[in-house]
CSV table of C-alpha atoms in Angstrom, one decimal:
chain,number,residue,atom,x,y,z
A,36,MET,CA,255.6,149.6,116.1
A,37,PRO,CA,254.3,146.4,114.9
A,38,PRO,CA,253.3,146.3,111.4
A,39,ILE,CA,249.8,147.0,110.2
A,40,GLU,CA,249.4,143.6,108.6
A,41,ALA,CA,250.0,142.0,112.0
A,42,ILE,CA,247.3,144.2,113.4
A,43,LEU,CA,244.9,143.7,110.6
A,44,ALA,CA,245.3,139.9,110.4
A,45,PRO,CA,243.6,139.1,113.7
A,46,LEU,CA,241.0,141.7,113.0
A,47,GLU,CA,240.2,140.1,109.6
A,48,ALA,CA,240.1,136.8,111.3
A,49,GLU,CA,237.7,138.1,113.9
A,50,LEU,CA,235.7,139.8,111.1
A,51,LYS,CA,235.4,136.5,109.2
A,52,LEU,CA,234.4,134.7,112.3
A,53,SER,CA,231.8,137.4,113.0
A,54,ARG,CA,230.6,137.2,109.4
A,55,GLN,CA,230.3,133.4,109.7
A,56,GLU,CA,228.4,133.8,113.0
A,57,ILE,CA,226.1,136.4,111.3
A,58,ALA,CA,225.5,134.0,108.4
A,59,LYS,CA,224.7,131.2,110.9
A,60,LEU,CA,222.5,133.6,112.8
A,61,GLN,CA,220.7,134.6,109.6
A,62,ASP,CA,220.2,131.0,108.7
A,63,ASP,CA,218.9,130.3,112.2
A,64,ASN,CA,216.6,133.4,111.9
A,65,ARG,CA,215.3,132.1,108.5
A,66,ALA,CA,214.7,128.7,110.0
A,67,LEU,CA,212.9,130.3,113.0
A,68,ASP,CA,210.8,132.4,110.6
A,69,ARG,CA,209.9,129.2,108.7
A,70,LEU,CA,208.9,127.5,111.9
A,71,THR,CA,206.9,130.5,113.1
A,72,LYS,CA,205.1,130.6,109.7
A,73,SER,CA,204.3,126.8,109.9
A,74,LYS,CA,203.2,127.1,113.5
A,75,GLU,CA,201.0,130.1,112.5
A,76,ALA,CA,199.4,128.1,109.7
A,77,ALA,CA,198.9,125.2,112.1
A,78,LEU,CA,197.3,127.5,114.6
A,79,LEU,CA,195.0,128.9,111.9
A,80,GLU,CA,194.0,125.4,110.9
A,81,ALA,CA,193.5,124.5,114.6
A,82,GLU,CA,191.3,127.6,115.0
A,83,ARG,CA,189.3,126.6,112.0
A,84,THR,CA,188.9,123.1,113.3
A,85,VAL,CA,187.9,124.5,116.7
A,86,GLN,CA,185.3,126.7,115.1
A,87,VAL,CA,184.0,123.8,113.1
A,88,ALA,CA,183.9,121.7,116.2
A,89,LEU,CA,182.1,124.4,118.1
A,90,ALA,CA,179.5,124.8,115.3
A,91,LYS,CA,179.0,121.1,115.3
A,92,ALA,CA,178.7,121.1,119.1
A,93,SER,CA,176.0,123.8,118.9
A,94,MET,CA,174.3,121.8,116.1
A,95,VAL,CA,174.4,118.7,118.3
A,96,ASP,CA,173.0,120.7,121.2
A,97,ASP,CA,170.2,122.0,119.0
A,98,LEU,CA,169.5,118.5,117.6
A,99,GLN,CA,169.4,117.1,121.2
A,100,ASN,CA,167.0,119.8,122.2
A,101,LYS,CA,164.8,119.1,119.2
A,102,ASN,CA,165.1,115.4,119.9
A,103,GLN,CA,163.9,115.9,123.4
A,104,GLU,CA,161.0,118.0,122.2
A,105,LEU,CA,160.1,115.4,119.6
A,106,MET,CA,160.3,112.7,122.3
A,107,LYS,CA,157.9,114.7,124.4
A,108,GLN,CA,155.6,115.2,121.4
A,109,ILE,CA,155.8,111.5,120.7
A,110,GLU,CA,154.9,110.6,124.3
A,111,ILE,CA,151.9,113.1,124.1
A,112,CYS,CA,150.8,111.6,120.8
A,113,GLN,CA,151.1,108.1,122.2
A,114,GLU,CA,149.0,109.1,125.1
A,115,GLU,CA,146.4,110.7,122.8
A,116,ASN,CA,146.5,107.6,120.6
A,117,LYS,CA,145.8,105.4,123.7
A,118,ILE,CA,142.9,107.7,124.6
A,119,LEU,CA,141.6,107.6,121.1
A,120,ASP,CA,142.0,103.8,121.0
A,121,LYS,CA,139.9,103.6,124.2
A,122,MET,CA,137.3,105.9,122.8
A,123,HIS,CA,137.3,103.9,119.5
A,124,ARG,CA,136.8,100.6,121.4
A,125,GLN,CA,134.0,102.1,123.5
A,126,LYS,CA,132.3,103.4,120.4
A,127,VAL,CA,132.8,100.1,118.6
A,128,ALA,CA,131.2,98.4,121.6
A,129,GLU,CA,128.4,100.9,121.5
A,130,VAL,CA,127.9,100.4,117.8
A,131,GLU,CA,127.9,96.6,118.3
A,132,LYS,CA,125.3,96.9,121.1
A,133,LEU,CA,123.2,99.1,118.9
A,134,THR,CA,123.4,96.7,116.0
A,135,GLN,CA,122.5,93.9,118.3
A,136,THR,CA,119.5,95.8,119.6
A,137,VAL,CA,118.5,96.7,116.0
A,138,LYS,CA,118.8,93.0,115.0
A,139,GLU,CA,116.7,92.0,118.1
A,140,LEU,CA,114.1,94.6,117.1
A,141,GLU,CA,114.0,93.3,113.6
A,142,GLU,CA,113.7,89.7,114.8
A,143,ALA,CA,111.0,90.7,117.2
A,144,VAL,CA,109.2,92.6,114.4
A,145,LEU,CA,109.5,89.7,112.0
A,146,ALA,CA,108.3,87.2,114.7
A,147,GLY,CA,105.5,89.5,115.6
A,148,GLY,CA,104.6,89.9,111.9
A,149,ALA,CA,104.5,86.1,111.4
A,150,ALA,CA,102.4,85.6,114.5
A,151,ALA,CA,100.2,88.5,113.5
A,152,ASN,CA,99.8,87.0,110.0
A,153,ALA,CA,98.8,83.6,111.5
A,154,VAL,CA,96.5,85.2,114.0
A,155,ARG,CA,95.0,87.4,111.3
A,156,ASP,CA,94.4,84.4,109.0
A,157,TYR,CA,92.6,82.5,111.8
A,158,GLN,CA,90.7,85.6,112.8
A,159,ARG,CA,89.7,86.1,109.2
A,160,LYS,CA,88.5,82.5,108.9
A,161,VAL,CA,86.5,82.7,112.2
A,162,GLN,CA,85.1,86.1,111.2
A,163,GLU,CA,84.0,84.8,107.8
A,164,MET,CA,82.3,81.9,109.5
A,165,ASN,CA,80.7,84.2,112.0
A,166,GLU,CA,79.6,86.5,109.2
A,167,GLU,CA,78.0,83.6,107.4
A,168,ARG,CA,76.2,82.5,110.5
A,169,LYS,CA,75.1,86.1,111.3
A,170,THR,CA,73.8,86.5,107.7
A,171,LEU,CA,71.8,83.3,108.0
A,172,ASP,CA,70.5,84.4,111.4
A,173,ARG,CA,69.6,87.8,110.0
A,174,GLU,CA,67.8,86.3,107.0
A,175,LEU,CA,65.9,84.0,109.4
A,176,ALA,CA,65.0,87.0,111.6
A,177,ARG,CA,64.0,89.0,108.5
A,178,ALA,CA,61.8,86.1,107.3
A,179,LYS,CA,60.2,86.0,110.7
A,180,VAL,CA,59.7,89.8,110.6
A,181,THR,CA,58.1,89.7,107.2
A,182,ALA,CA,55.9,86.8,108.3
A,183,ASN,CA,54.8,88.8,111.3
A,184,ARG,CA,54.1,91.8,109.2
A,185,VAL,CA,52.1,89.8,106.8
A,186,ALA,CA,50.2,88.4,109.8
A,187,THR,CA,49.7,92.0,111.2
A,188,VAL,CA,48.5,93.1,107.8
A,189,VAL,CA,46.0,90.3,107.6
A,190,ALA,CA,44.9,90.9,111.2
A,191,ASN,CA,44.6,94.7,110.7
A,192,GLU,CA,42.5,94.4,107.5
A,193,TRP,CA,39.3,94.6,109.4
A,194,LYS,CA,40.4,97.3,111.8
A,195,ASP,CA,40.3,101.1,111.5
A,196,ALA,CA,43.3,103.3,110.8
A,197,ASN,CA,43.5,104.4,114.5
A,198,ASP,CA,43.5,100.9,115.9
A,199,LYS,CA,46.4,99.5,113.7
A,200,VAL,CA,49.4,98.9,116.0
A,201,MET,CA,52.4,96.6,115.6
A,202,PRO,CA,51.9,93.4,117.5
A,203,VAL,CA,54.0,92.8,120.6
A,204,LYS,CA,55.6,89.7,119.1
A,205,GLN,CA,56.8,91.5,116.0
A,206,TRP,CA,58.1,94.4,118.2
A,207,LEU,CA,60.0,92.0,120.4
A,208,GLU,CA,61.5,90.3,117.3
A,209,GLU,CA,62.7,93.6,115.8
A,210,ARG,CA,63.9,94.8,119.2
A,211,ARG,CA,65.9,91.6,119.6
A,212,PHE,CA,67.4,92.0,116.2
A,213,LEU,CA,68.4,95.7,116.9
A,214,GLN,CA,69.8,94.6,120.3
A,215,GLY,CA,71.9,92.0,118.5
A,216,GLU,CA,73.4,94.6,116.2
A,217,MET,CA,74.1,96.9,119.2
A,218,GLN,CA,75.9,94.0,120.9
A,219,GLN,CA,77.9,93.4,117.8
A,220,LEU,CA,78.9,97.1,117.8
A,221,ARG,CA,79.9,96.9,121.5
A,222,ASP,CA,82.1,93.9,120.7
A,223,LYS,CA,83.8,95.7,117.9
A,224,LEU,CA,84.3,98.7,120.2
A,225,ALA,CA,85.9,96.4,122.8
A,226,ILE,CA,88.2,94.9,120.1
A,227,THR,CA,89.3,98.4,119.0
A,228,GLU,CA,90.0,99.3,122.6
A,229,ARG,CA,92.2,96.2,123.0
A,230,ALA,CA,94.0,97.1,119.8
A,231,ALA,CA,94.5,100.6,121.0
A,232,LYS,CA,96.0,99.3,124.3
A,233,SER,CA,98.4,97.0,122.5
A,234,GLU,CA,99.4,99.9,120.2
A,235,ALA,CA,100.0,102.2,123.2
A,236,GLN,CA,102.3,99.5,124.7
A,237,LEU,CA,104.2,99.3,121.4
A,238,LYS,CA,104.5,103.0,121.3
A,239,GLU,CA,105.9,103.1,124.8
A,240,LYS,CA,108.4,100.5,123.9
A,241,TYR,CA,109.5,102.5,120.9
A,242,GLN,CA,109.8,105.6,122.9
A,243,LEU,CA,111.9,103.9,125.6
A,244,ARG,CA,114.2,102.5,122.9
A,245,LEU,CA,114.4,105.9,121.3
A,246,ARG,CA,115.4,107.5,124.6
A,247,VAL,CA,118.1,105.0,125.2
A,248,LEU,CA,119.5,105.5,121.6
A,249,GLU,CA,119.4,109.3,122.1
A,250,GLU,CA,121.2,109.1,125.4
A,251,ASN,CA,123.9,106.8,123.9
A,252,LEU,CA,124.3,109.2,121.0
A,253,ARG,CA,124.6,112.2,123.2
A,254,GLY,CA,127.2,110.5,125.4
A,255,SER,CA,129.3,109.3,122.5
A,256,SER,CA,129.6,112.5,120.4
A,257,ASN,CA,128.4,116.0,121.3
A,258,SER,CA,129.6,117.4,118.0
A,259,PHE,CA,127.1,115.4,115.9
A,260,SER,CA,124.1,117.4,114.9
A,261,ARG,CA,121.0,115.3,114.8
A,262,SER,CA,118.3,115.9,112.2
A,263,THR,CA,115.1,115.7,114.2
A,264,SER,CA,112.8,117.2,111.5
A,265,VAL,CA,111.4,114.1,109.9
A,266,GLY,CA,108.3,114.6,107.8
A,267,ARG,CA,105.4,112.4,108.1
A,268,SER,CA,104.9,109.9,105.3
A,269,THR,CA,101.7,110.4,103.5
A,270,SER,CA,101.9,107.3,101.3
A,271,ASN,CA,99.8,105.1,103.5
A,272,GLY,CA,97.1,107.8,104.2
A,273,PRO,CA,94.8,107.3,101.3
A,274,SER,CA,94.8,103.6,101.5
A,275,ARG,CA,94.0,103.8,105.2
A,276,ARG,CA,91.2,106.3,104.6
A,277,GLN,CA,89.9,104.1,101.9
A,278,SER,CA,90.0,101.0,104.0
A,279,LEU,CA,88.4,102.8,106.9
A,280,GLY,CA,85.6,104.2,104.9
A,281,GLY,CA,83.0,102.5,107.1
A,282,ALA,CA,84.3,104.2,110.2
A,283,GLU,CA,84.9,107.6,108.6
A,284,ASN,CA,81.3,107.8,107.3
A,285,PHE,CA,79.9,107.7,110.8
A,286,SER,CA,79.7,111.5,110.7
A,287,LYS,CA,77.6,111.4,107.5
A,288,ILE,CA,74.4,110.8,109.5
A,289,SER,CA,71.4,113.0,108.9
A,290,SER,CA,71.3,116.4,110.5
A,291,ASN,CA,68.5,115.5,113.0
A,292,GLY,CA,70.8,112.7,114.6
A,293,PHE,CA,68.4,109.8,113.9
A,294,LEU,CA,68.5,106.9,111.5
A,295,PRO,CA,65.6,106.4,109.0
A,296,LYS,CA,63.3,103.5,109.6
A,297,ARG,CA,64.3,100.7,107.3
A,298,SER,CA,62.5,97.6,106.2
A,299,PRO,CA,64.1,94.1,106.4
A,300,SER,CA,64.8,94.2,102.7
A,301,SER,CA,66.8,97.4,103.0
A,302,GLN,CA,68.7,96.0,106.0
A,303,LEU,CA,69.5,92.9,104.0
A,304,ARG,CA,70.8,95.1,101.2
A,305,SER,CA,73.0,97.1,103.6
A,306,SER,CA,74.4,93.9,105.2
A,307,LEU,CA,75.2,92.5,101.8
A,308,SER,CA,77.0,95.8,100.8
A,309,SER,CA,78.9,95.9,104.1
A,310,SER,CA,79.9,92.2,103.6
A,311,THR,CA,81.4,93.2,100.2
A,312,VAL,CA,83.2,96.1,101.8
A,313,LEU,CA,84.5,93.7,104.5
A,314,LYS,CA,85.7,91.2,101.9
A,315,HIS,CA,87.5,94.1,100.1
A,316,ALA,CA,89.1,95.2,103.4
A,317,LYS,CA,90.2,91.7,104.1
A,318,GLY,CA,91.7,91.3,100.6
A,319,THR,CA,93.7,94.5,101.1
A,320,SER,CA,95.1,93.2,104.5
A,321,LYS,CA,96.6,90.0,103.3
A,322,SER,CA,100.3,91.2,103.3
A,323,PHE,CA,102.2,92.0,106.4
A,324,ASP,CA,104.3,95.2,106.1
A,325,GLY,CA,106.5,95.2,109.2
A,326,GLY,CA,104.1,95.4,112.2
A,327,THR,CA,102.7,99.0,112.0
A,328,ARG,CA,100.0,98.4,109.4
A,329,SER,CA,98.7,95.1,110.8
A,330,LEU,CA,96.9,97.0,113.4
A,331,ASP,CA,95.4,99.3,110.7
A,332,ARG,CA,94.2,96.2,108.9
A,333,ALA,CA,92.7,94.8,112.0
A,334,LYS,CA,90.8,98.1,112.3
A,335,VAL,CA,89.8,97.8,108.7
A,336,LEU,CA,88.2,94.4,109.5
A,337,LEU,CA,86.4,95.9,112.5
A,338,ASN,CA,85.2,99.1,110.8
A,339,GLY,CA,84.2,97.1,107.7
A,340,ALA,CA,82.0,95.0,109.8
A,341,ALA,CA,80.7,98.1,111.6
A,342,SER,CA,79.4,99.4,108.3
A,343,ASN,CA,76.6,96.7,108.5
A,344,VAL,CA,74.5,99.3,110.2
A,345,SER,CA,75.8,102.6,108.7
A,346,VAL,CA,75.3,104.0,105.2
A,347,ASN,CA,78.4,105.1,103.3
A,348,HIS,CA,77.0,108.1,101.5
A,349,PRO,CA,73.7,110.0,101.7
A,350,SER,CA,73.0,109.5,98.0
A,351,GLU,CA,73.5,105.7,98.3
A,352,GLY,CA,71.1,105.8,101.3
A,353,ILE,CA,68.5,107.6,99.3
A,354,LYS,CA,68.9,105.2,96.4
A,355,GLU,CA,68.5,102.2,98.8
A,356,SER,CA,65.5,103.7,100.4
A,357,ASP,CA,64.0,104.3,97.0
A,358,SER,CA,64.7,100.8,95.8
A,359,THR,CA,63.4,99.3,99.0
A,360,SER,CA,60.2,101.4,98.8
A,361,SER,CA,59.7,100.2,95.2
A,362,GLU,CA,60.2,96.6,96.3
A,363,LYS,CA,57.8,97.1,99.1
A,364,SER,CA,55.3,98.5,96.7
A,365,ASN,CA,55.8,95.6,94.4
A,366,ASP,CA,55.6,93.0,97.1
A,367,PHE,CA,52.7,94.5,99.1
A,368,GLN,CA,50.7,96.4,96.6
A,369,PRO,CA,47.3,96.2,98.4
A,370,VAL,CA,48.8,97.4,101.7
A,371,ASP,CA,50.1,100.9,102.4
A,372,THR,CA,51.0,100.7,106.0
A,373,GLU,CA,54.1,101.8,107.9
A,374,ASP,CA,55.9,100.2,110.9
A,375,ASN,CA,54.5,101.6,114.1
A,376,VAL,CA,57.1,101.3,116.9
A,377,PRO,CA,56.9,103.3,120.2
A,378,GLY,CA,58.8,106.5,119.6
A,379,VAL,CA,60.7,106.7,122.9
A,380,LEU,CA,62.2,103.2,122.5
A,381,TYR,CA,63.1,103.9,118.9
A,382,ASP,CA,64.8,107.2,119.8
A,383,LEU,CA,66.7,105.6,122.6
A,384,LEU,CA,68.0,102.9,120.3
A,385,GLN,CA,69.0,105.4,117.7
A,386,LYS,CA,70.8,107.6,120.3
A,387,GLU,CA,72.7,104.5,121.6
A,388,VAL,CA,73.7,103.5,118.1
A,389,ILE,CA,74.9,107.0,117.2
A,390,ALA,CA,76.9,107.2,120.5
A,391,LEU,CA,78.5,103.8,119.7
A,392,ARG,CA,79.4,105.0,116.2
A,393,LYS,CA,80.9,108.2,117.5
A,394,ALA,CA,83.0,106.3,120.0
A,395,GLY,CA,84.2,103.9,117.3
A,396,HIS,CA,85.1,106.9,115.1
A,397,GLU,CA,87.1,108.5,117.9
A,398,LYS,CA,88.9,105.2,118.5
A,399,ASP,CA,89.7,105.0,114.9
A,400,GLN,CA,91.1,108.5,114.9
A,401,SER,CA,93.2,107.8,118.0
A,402,LEU,CA,94.5,104.6,116.4
A,403,LYS,CA,95.5,106.6,113.3
A,404,ASP,CA,97.4,109.1,115.4
A,405,LYS,CA,99.1,106.3,117.2
A,406,ASP,CA,100.1,104.7,113.9
A,407,ASP,CA,101.6,108.0,112.7
A,408,ALA,CA,103.5,108.3,116.0
A,409,ILE,CA,104.8,104.8,115.7
A,410,GLU,CA,106.0,105.4,112.2
A,411,MET,CA,107.7,108.6,113.3
A,412,LEU,CA,109.5,106.7,116.1
A,413,ALA,CA,110.6,104.0,113.7
A,414,LYS,CA,112.0,106.7,111.3
A,415,LYS,CA,113.8,108.3,114.2
A,416,VAL,CA,115.3,105.0,115.2
A,417,GLU,CA,116.5,104.5,111.6
A,418,THR,CA,118.0,108.0,111.5
A,419,LEU,CA,119.8,107.4,114.8
A,420,THR,CA,121.2,104.1,113.5
A,421,LYS,CA,122.4,105.8,110.3
A,422,ALA,CA,124.0,108.6,112.4
A,423,MET,CA,125.8,106.0,114.5
A,424,GLU,CA,127.1,104.3,111.4
A,425,VAL,CA,128.4,107.6,110.0
A,426,GLU,CA,130.1,108.4,113.3
A,427,ALA,CA,131.7,105.0,113.4
A,428,LYS,CA,133.0,105.6,109.9
A,429,LYS,CA,134.4,109.0,110.9
A,430,MET,CA,136.1,107.5,113.9
A,431,ARG,CA,137.7,104.8,111.7
A,432,ARG,CA,139.0,107.4,109.4
A,433,GLU,CA,140.4,109.4,112.2
A,434,VAL,CA,142.1,106.4,113.7
A,435,ALA,CA,143.6,105.5,110.3
A,436,ALA,CA,144.9,109.1,110.0
A,437,MET,CA,146.4,108.9,113.5
A,438,GLU,CA,148.1,105.6,112.7
A,439,LYS,CA,149.6,107.1,109.6
A,440,GLU,CA,150.9,110.1,111.5
A,441,VAL,CA,152.4,107.8,114.2
A,442,ALA,CA,154.1,105.8,111.5
A,443,ALA,CA,155.6,109.0,109.9
A,444,MET,CA,156.8,110.1,113.3
A,445,ARG,CA,158.5,106.8,113.9
A,446,VAL,CA,160.3,107.0,110.6
A,447,GLU,CA,161.4,110.6,111.4
A,448,LYS,CA,162.6,109.4,114.8
A,449,GLU,CA,164.6,106.6,113.2
A,450,HIS,CA,166.3,109.1,110.8
A,451,GLU,CA,167.1,111.4,113.7
A,452,ASN,CA,168.6,108.6,115.7
A,453,LYS,CA,170.7,107.6,112.8
A,454,ALA,CA,171.9,111.3,112.4
A,455,ARG,CA,172.7,111.5,116.1
A,456,ARG,CA,174.7,108.3,116.0
A,457,PHE,CA,176.6,109.6,113.0
A,458,ALA,CA,177.3,112.9,114.8
A,459,ASN,CA,178.4,111.1,118.0
A,460,SER,CA,180.8,108.9,116.0
A,461,LYS,CA,182.2,111.9,114.1
A,462,GLY,CA,182.9,114.0,117.3
A,463,PRO,CA,185.8,111.8,118.8
A,464,ALA,CA,187.5,111.8,115.4
A,465,ALA,CA,187.5,115.6,115.2
A,466,GLN,CA,188.8,115.8,118.8
A,467,LEU,CA,191.7,113.4,117.8
A,468,LEU,CA,192.5,115.6,114.8
A,469,THR,CA,192.6,118.8,116.9
A,470,GLY,CA,194.9,117.0,119.5
A,471,ARG,CA,197.3,116.0,116.9
A,472,CYS,CA,197.4,119.4,115.4
A,473,PHE,CA,198.2,121.0,118.8
């Protein structure tokens, strides 16, 4: 038997070798554990970086989608801005056209006013000369009538009361005088008709201009509410009625429809009072007020002259008749005769005079109505021009607000482009880091 030591020695050597191998294996195991732990930590970090990259990628996708939506909105806003620019240009052109038309109308009104002033001055001078000539003619005719009456009185002194008749010569003189006054009234009526025609033409022009302005305003903006209730101005009414007193008093004739028989002295008094009214009317019509009142003042001249035959108030007519009767009694005290004119002719003359007065009064009323209509049209034109100015201001404000919004959108777009560039530059760096980690 071999000894035990000889048997144990190789076993111990093997045991030592196995222990050394176990120690090496433990060291290797520890190193592997360390490697696995480090790799696990690297994997965790890689997962975190991948999650961060995925989150950033999703954010980039969202930002790209938002950017595309904003680009679409910017394109839509640019198209709207172009449309608004076109509309603004059209409205500016319309406003310029309207301002030009308003300037042309103002120039035409001013030119017409200057021409009307010059024509009115010449007409006033000619009318004054005609009035002086007519007054002289009337005084001459009245002198002839008084001479004829004196002759008739002298001739009828020896006759009876039944045989006293106005001579034919005197009747013809008075008939010629009354026919002259009737012709004067006819001339005045023709002048008023001409003025009415010119006023109607002016009214048609204003109506046409108003229609054009309303069509332009309706086409430009449907949202604008026009104020069409414009009250009539009553500031010029009393002055017109005062200046047209001679024409308005035509209705103040006596209830039987006939004029009282007047002596030459009473006719002279009425002509002098009417000449003072005419001068007062001419004095009131010296200033031109824009074209609408010049026609009224022309009517004042006509109606003031027309008051040569009419009496302003019944009380004044009674006073004049009383004064003329007293003068007749003082001048012809020994004679108590009245004018004997054929009744049919006198009635016809009175009816014709009354008809002419009524026609003149109707013409004056129509002219007043036309003046009011012209004033209303002028006020409507002014309101339309003001509305167009207000609308132009609104459009300017809207365009300025749109420009501000576009500028803000451009700034936002620049910021988004910068953020996108920064994100795009940061993406490759993150990918490089993840590649290195793996």
